Amino acid sequence: MPAFWAVEVLNSLLVGERKGRIAPEQTATFLAALRILNPALDYAKLEQVEGPVQIICRDHRLTPYDALYIELAQRSGCPLATLDHAQRDAATALGVHCL
């Protein structure tokens, strides 16, 4: 996962709390479950950001955050899990398998 992934997850959970969709206890439980998975975090180098990530952004009109997930999937050979249609379309166009 990109290194900022944990912050994105936390942001989503906190937005859910603010909107009354989940309770703080559910946030804590979810984060504890993620710790058990022990996800490997990837720190993008400047060369990746100014190279392939930037190209994906421009060619597919994606945010750098969304493009970085695609670039990481390409580089690692792992499939991309996403519900974002634009991200999935870009990944598919680049030959990245999506779940």
Short mmCIF file of N, CA and C in Angstrom, two decimals:
data_model
loop_
_atom_site.label_atom_id
_atom_site.label_comp_id
_atom_site.label_asym_id
_atom_site.label_seq_id
_atom_site.Cartn_x
_atom_site.Cartn_y
_atom_site.Cartn_z
N MET A 1 0.83 -1.17 0.00
CA MET A 1 0.00 0.00 0.00
C MET A 1 0.89 1.24 0.00
N PRO A 2 0.43 2.31 -0.66
CA PRO A 2 1.18 3.56 -0.54
C PRO A 2 1.23 3.98 0.93
N ALA A 3 2.30 4.62 1.31
CA ALA A 3 2.51 4.97 2.72
C ALA A 3 1.38 5.82 3.28
N PHE A 4 0.71 6.61 2.45
CA PHE A 4 -0.37 7.47 2.94
C PHE A 4 -1.69 6.72 3.12
N TRP A 5 -1.72 5.46 2.79
CA TRP A 5 -2.94 4.64 2.85
C TRP A 5 -3.56 4.65 4.24
N ALA A 6 -2.76 4.52 5.27
CA ALA A 6 -3.31 4.48 6.64
C ALA A 6 -4.02 5.80 6.98
N VAL A 7 -3.50 6.91 6.50
CA VAL A 7 -4.13 8.20 6.75
C VAL A 7 -5.45 8.29 5.98
N GLU A 8 -5.47 7.76 4.76
CA GLU A 8 -6.73 7.75 3.99
C GLU A 8 -7.79 6.90 4.68
N VAL A 9 -7.38 5.76 5.21
CA VAL A 9 -8.32 4.89 5.92
C VAL A 9 -8.87 5.62 7.14
N LEU A 10 -7.98 6.22 7.92
CA LEU A 10 -8.42 6.95 9.11
C LEU A 10 -9.37 8.08 8.73
N ASN A 11 -9.05 8.82 7.70
CA ASN A 11 -9.93 9.91 7.26
C ASN A 11 -11.32 9.38 6.92
N SER A 12 -11.40 8.29 6.20
CA SER A 12 -12.70 7.71 5.84
C SER A 12 -13.48 7.31 7.08
N LEU A 13 -12.80 6.71 8.03
CA LEU A 13 -13.47 6.30 9.26
C LEU A 13 -13.97 7.50 10.06
N LEU A 14 -13.15 8.54 10.16
CA LEU A 14 -13.55 9.72 10.91
C LEU A 14 -14.71 10.46 10.23
N VAL A 15 -14.71 10.49 8.91
CA VAL A 15 -15.85 11.08 8.19
C VAL A 15 -17.11 10.27 8.50
N GLY A 16 -16.98 8.95 8.51
CA GLY A 16 -18.11 8.10 8.87
C GLY A 16 -18.63 8.39 10.27
N GLU A 17 -17.71 8.62 11.19
CA GLU A 17 -18.11 8.98 12.56
C GLU A 17 -18.87 10.31 12.57
N ARG A 18 -18.30 11.31 11.90
CA ARG A 18 -18.91 12.65 11.90
C ARG A 18 -20.31 12.63 11.29
N LYS A 19 -20.52 11.77 10.32
CA LYS A 19 -21.83 11.68 9.65
C LYS A 19 -22.77 10.72 10.37
N GLY A 20 -22.30 10.15 11.49
CA GLY A 20 -23.15 9.26 12.28
C GLY A 20 -23.33 7.87 11.70
N ARG A 21 -22.47 7.49 10.76
CA ARG A 21 -22.56 6.17 10.14
C ARG A 21 -21.92 5.08 10.98
N ILE A 22 -20.87 5.46 11.72
CA ILE A 22 -20.18 4.50 12.59
C ILE A 22 -19.85 5.18 13.91
N ALA A 23 -19.60 4.36 14.92
CA ALA A 23 -19.24 4.85 16.25
C ALA A 23 -17.71 4.79 16.41
N PRO A 24 -17.15 5.59 17.31
CA PRO A 24 -15.71 5.55 17.56
C PRO A 24 -15.21 4.14 17.89
N GLU A 25 -16.03 3.35 18.56
CA GLU A 25 -15.63 1.98 18.90
C GLU A 25 -15.45 1.14 17.63
N GLN A 26 -16.26 1.41 16.63
CA GLN A 26 -16.12 0.68 15.37
C GLN A 26 -14.84 1.08 14.65
N THR A 27 -14.49 2.36 14.73
CA THR A 27 -13.22 2.82 14.17
C THR A 27 -12.07 2.08 14.82
N ALA A 28 -12.07 2.01 16.14
CA ALA A 28 -11.00 1.33 16.87
C ALA A 28 -10.93 -0.14 16.50
N THR A 29 -12.07 -0.79 16.38
CA THR A 29 -12.10 -2.21 16.02
C THR A 29 -11.55 -2.43 14.62
N PHE A 30 -11.95 -1.57 13.69
CA PHE A 30 -11.49 -1.70 12.31
C PHE A 30 -9.97 -1.49 12.22
N LEU A 31 -9.47 -0.46 12.89
CA LEU A 31 -8.02 -0.21 12.86
C LEU A 31 -7.24 -1.36 13.50
N ALA A 32 -7.79 -1.95 14.55
CA ALA A 32 -7.13 -3.11 15.17
C ALA A 32 -7.08 -4.28 14.20
N ALA A 33 -8.14 -4.48 13.44
CA ALA A 33 -8.16 -5.56 12.44
C ALA A 33 -7.12 -5.30 11.35
N LEU A 34 -6.96 -4.05 10.96
CA LEU A 34 -5.95 -3.74 9.93
C LEU A 34 -4.54 -4.02 10.44
N ARG A 35 -4.29 -3.73 11.72
CA ARG A 35 -2.96 -4.00 12.28
C ARG A 35 -2.63 -5.48 12.19
N ILE A 36 -3.63 -6.33 12.37
CA ILE A 36 -3.42 -7.78 12.28
C ILE A 36 -2.96 -8.17 10.87
N LEU A 37 -3.51 -7.49 9.86
CA LEU A 37 -3.13 -7.78 8.47
C LEU A 37 -1.68 -7.39 8.17
N ASN A 38 -1.15 -6.44 8.95
CA ASN A 38 0.23 -5.99 8.80
C ASN A 38 0.57 -5.63 7.35
N PRO A 39 -0.15 -4.65 6.79
CA PRO A 39 0.09 -4.30 5.39
C PRO A 39 1.49 -3.73 5.18
N ALA A 40 2.09 -4.07 4.06
CA ALA A 40 3.40 -3.54 3.70
C ALA A 40 3.19 -2.16 3.08
N LEU A 41 3.89 -1.17 3.60
CA LEU A 41 3.76 0.18 3.08
C LEU A 41 4.90 0.49 2.12
N ASP A 42 4.56 1.16 1.04
CA ASP A 42 5.52 1.51 -0.01
C ASP A 42 5.70 3.02 -0.01
N TYR A 43 6.93 3.46 0.01
CA TYR A 43 7.24 4.88 -0.01
C TYR A 43 7.71 5.25 -1.41
N ALA A 44 6.89 6.02 -2.11
CA ALA A 44 7.20 6.39 -3.49
C ALA A 44 8.42 7.30 -3.53
N LYS A 45 9.32 6.99 -4.43
CA LYS A 45 10.49 7.83 -4.63
C LYS A 45 10.12 8.97 -5.58
N LEU A 46 10.88 10.04 -5.51
CA LEU A 46 10.62 11.19 -6.36
C LEU A 46 10.65 10.79 -7.84
N GLU A 47 11.53 9.86 -8.19
CA GLU A 47 11.62 9.41 -9.58
C GLU A 47 10.31 8.79 -10.05
N GLN A 48 9.63 8.07 -9.16
CA GLN A 48 8.35 7.46 -9.51
C GLN A 48 7.29 8.53 -9.67
N VAL A 49 7.29 9.50 -8.75
CA VAL A 49 6.29 10.55 -8.77
C VAL A 49 6.45 11.44 -10.01
N GLU A 50 7.68 11.84 -10.31
CA GLU A 50 7.88 12.73 -11.45
C GLU A 50 7.86 11.98 -12.78
N GLY A 51 7.93 10.66 -12.73
CA GLY A 51 7.91 9.85 -13.94
C GLY A 51 6.55 9.21 -14.17
N PRO A 52 6.44 7.92 -13.88
CA PRO A 52 5.22 7.19 -14.23
C PRO A 52 3.94 7.70 -13.54
N VAL A 53 4.02 8.16 -12.32
CA VAL A 53 2.82 8.64 -11.63
C VAL A 53 2.30 9.90 -12.34
N GLN A 54 3.20 10.81 -12.67
CA GLN A 54 2.80 12.03 -13.36
C GLN A 54 2.19 11.71 -14.73
N ILE A 55 2.76 10.77 -15.43
CA ILE A 55 2.24 10.37 -16.74
C ILE A 55 0.83 9.79 -16.61
N ILE A 56 0.63 8.92 -15.62
CA ILE A 56 -0.70 8.34 -15.40
C ILE A 56 -1.70 9.44 -15.06
N CYS A 57 -1.30 10.40 -14.23
CA CYS A 57 -2.19 11.52 -13.89
C CYS A 57 -2.64 12.27 -15.13
N ARG A 58 -1.69 12.61 -15.96
CA ARG A 58 -2.01 13.40 -17.15
C ARG A 58 -2.78 12.60 -18.18
N ASP A 59 -2.34 11.39 -18.44
CA ASP A 59 -2.97 10.58 -19.48
C ASP A 59 -4.39 10.16 -19.12
N HIS A 60 -4.67 9.99 -17.83
CA HIS A 60 -5.97 9.46 -17.40
C HIS A 60 -6.75 10.42 -16.50
N ARG A 61 -6.23 11.66 -16.36
CA ARG A 61 -6.92 12.69 -15.59
C ARG A 61 -7.25 12.22 -14.17
N LEU A 62 -6.24 11.66 -13.50
CA LEU A 62 -6.40 11.16 -12.13
C LEU A 62 -5.62 12.04 -11.16
N THR A 63 -5.99 11.96 -9.89
CA THR A 63 -5.20 12.62 -8.86
C THR A 63 -3.90 11.84 -8.69
N PRO A 64 -2.86 12.48 -8.17
CA PRO A 64 -1.63 11.74 -7.90
C PRO A 64 -1.85 10.58 -6.94
N TYR A 65 -2.78 10.73 -6.00
CA TYR A 65 -3.06 9.65 -5.05
C TYR A 65 -3.59 8.42 -5.78
N ASP A 66 -4.58 8.62 -6.64
CA ASP A 66 -5.15 7.50 -7.38
C ASP A 66 -4.14 6.90 -8.35
N ALA A 67 -3.36 7.76 -9.00
CA ALA A 67 -2.35 7.28 -9.94
C ALA A 67 -1.27 6.47 -9.23
N LEU A 68 -0.91 6.87 -8.02
CA LEU A 68 0.12 6.15 -7.28
C LEU A 68 -0.30 4.71 -6.98
N TYR A 69 -1.57 4.50 -6.66
CA TYR A 69 -2.05 3.13 -6.44
C TYR A 69 -1.87 2.29 -7.71
N ILE A 70 -2.17 2.88 -8.85
CA ILE A 70 -2.02 2.16 -10.12
C ILE A 70 -0.55 1.87 -10.39
N GLU A 71 0.30 2.87 -10.21
CA GLU A 71 1.74 2.68 -10.45
C GLU A 71 2.30 1.59 -9.53
N LEU A 72 1.87 1.57 -8.29
CA LEU A 72 2.33 0.55 -7.35
C LEU A 72 1.85 -0.84 -7.77
N ALA A 73 0.62 -0.94 -8.24
CA ALA A 73 0.10 -2.22 -8.72
C ALA A 73 0.90 -2.69 -9.93
N GLN A 74 1.22 -1.78 -10.84
CA GLN A 74 2.04 -2.13 -12.01
C GLN A 74 3.41 -2.63 -11.57
N ARG A 75 4.04 -1.88 -10.70
CA ARG A 75 5.41 -2.18 -10.27
C ARG A 75 5.49 -3.48 -9.48
N SER A 76 4.49 -3.74 -8.66
CA SER A 76 4.52 -4.93 -7.81
C SER A 76 3.91 -6.17 -8.46
N GLY A 77 3.15 -5.95 -9.53
CA GLY A 77 2.46 -7.07 -10.17
C GLY A 77 1.24 -7.54 -9.40
N CYS A 78 0.79 -6.74 -8.45
CA CYS A 78 -0.38 -7.09 -7.65
C CYS A 78 -1.63 -6.48 -8.28
N PRO A 79 -2.78 -7.11 -8.07
CA PRO A 79 -4.02 -6.51 -8.58
C PRO A 79 -4.39 -5.28 -7.75
N LEU A 80 -5.24 -4.45 -8.33
CA LEU A 80 -5.70 -3.24 -7.67
C LEU A 80 -7.13 -3.44 -7.21
N ALA A 81 -7.38 -3.21 -5.94
CA ALA A 81 -8.74 -3.28 -5.41
C ALA A 81 -9.28 -1.86 -5.34
N THR A 82 -10.29 -1.57 -6.14
CA THR A 82 -10.86 -0.22 -6.16
C THR A 82 -12.32 -0.26 -6.57
N LEU A 83 -13.08 0.68 -6.05
CA LEU A 83 -14.46 0.88 -6.47
C LEU A 83 -14.58 2.16 -7.31
N ASP A 84 -13.47 2.86 -7.48
CA ASP A 84 -13.44 4.11 -8.23
C ASP A 84 -13.42 3.79 -9.72
N HIS A 85 -14.44 4.24 -10.44
CA HIS A 85 -14.57 3.90 -11.86
C HIS A 85 -13.44 4.47 -12.71
N ALA A 86 -13.08 5.72 -12.50
CA ALA A 86 -12.01 6.32 -13.30
C ALA A 86 -10.68 5.64 -13.03
N GLN A 87 -10.42 5.30 -11.78
CA GLN A 87 -9.18 4.61 -11.43
C GLN A 87 -9.15 3.22 -12.05
N ARG A 88 -10.28 2.53 -11.96
CA ARG A 88 -10.36 1.17 -12.54
C ARG A 88 -10.19 1.22 -14.05
N ASP A 89 -10.82 2.20 -14.72
CA ASP A 89 -10.68 2.32 -16.18
C ASP A 89 -9.23 2.57 -16.57
N ALA A 90 -8.56 3.46 -15.84
CA ALA A 90 -7.16 3.76 -16.13
C ALA A 90 -6.28 2.54 -15.90
N ALA A 91 -6.51 1.85 -14.79
CA ALA A 91 -5.72 0.66 -14.48
C ALA A 91 -5.91 -0.40 -15.54
N THR A 92 -7.14 -0.63 -15.94
CA THR A 92 -7.43 -1.63 -16.97
C THR A 92 -6.75 -1.25 -18.29
N ALA A 93 -6.81 0.02 -18.64
CA ALA A 93 -6.16 0.48 -19.87
C ALA A 93 -4.65 0.26 -19.82
N LEU A 94 -4.08 0.27 -18.62
CA LEU A 94 -2.64 0.07 -18.45
C LEU A 94 -2.28 -1.38 -18.18
N GLY A 95 -3.26 -2.27 -18.27
CA GLY A 95 -2.98 -3.69 -18.10
C GLY A 95 -2.91 -4.17 -16.66
N VAL A 96 -3.43 -3.38 -15.74
CA VAL A 96 -3.43 -3.76 -14.33
C VAL A 96 -4.73 -4.49 -14.03
N HIS A 97 -4.62 -5.68 -13.48
CA HIS A 97 -5.81 -6.46 -13.10
C HIS A 97 -6.48 -5.79 -11.91
N CYS A 98 -7.80 -5.65 -11.97
CA CYS A 98 -8.55 -5.03 -10.88
C CYS A 98 -9.49 -6.03 -10.24
N LEU A 99 -9.63 -5.92 -8.93
CA LEU A 99 -10.55 -6.76 -8.18
C LEU A 99 -11.88 -6.05 -8.04
#
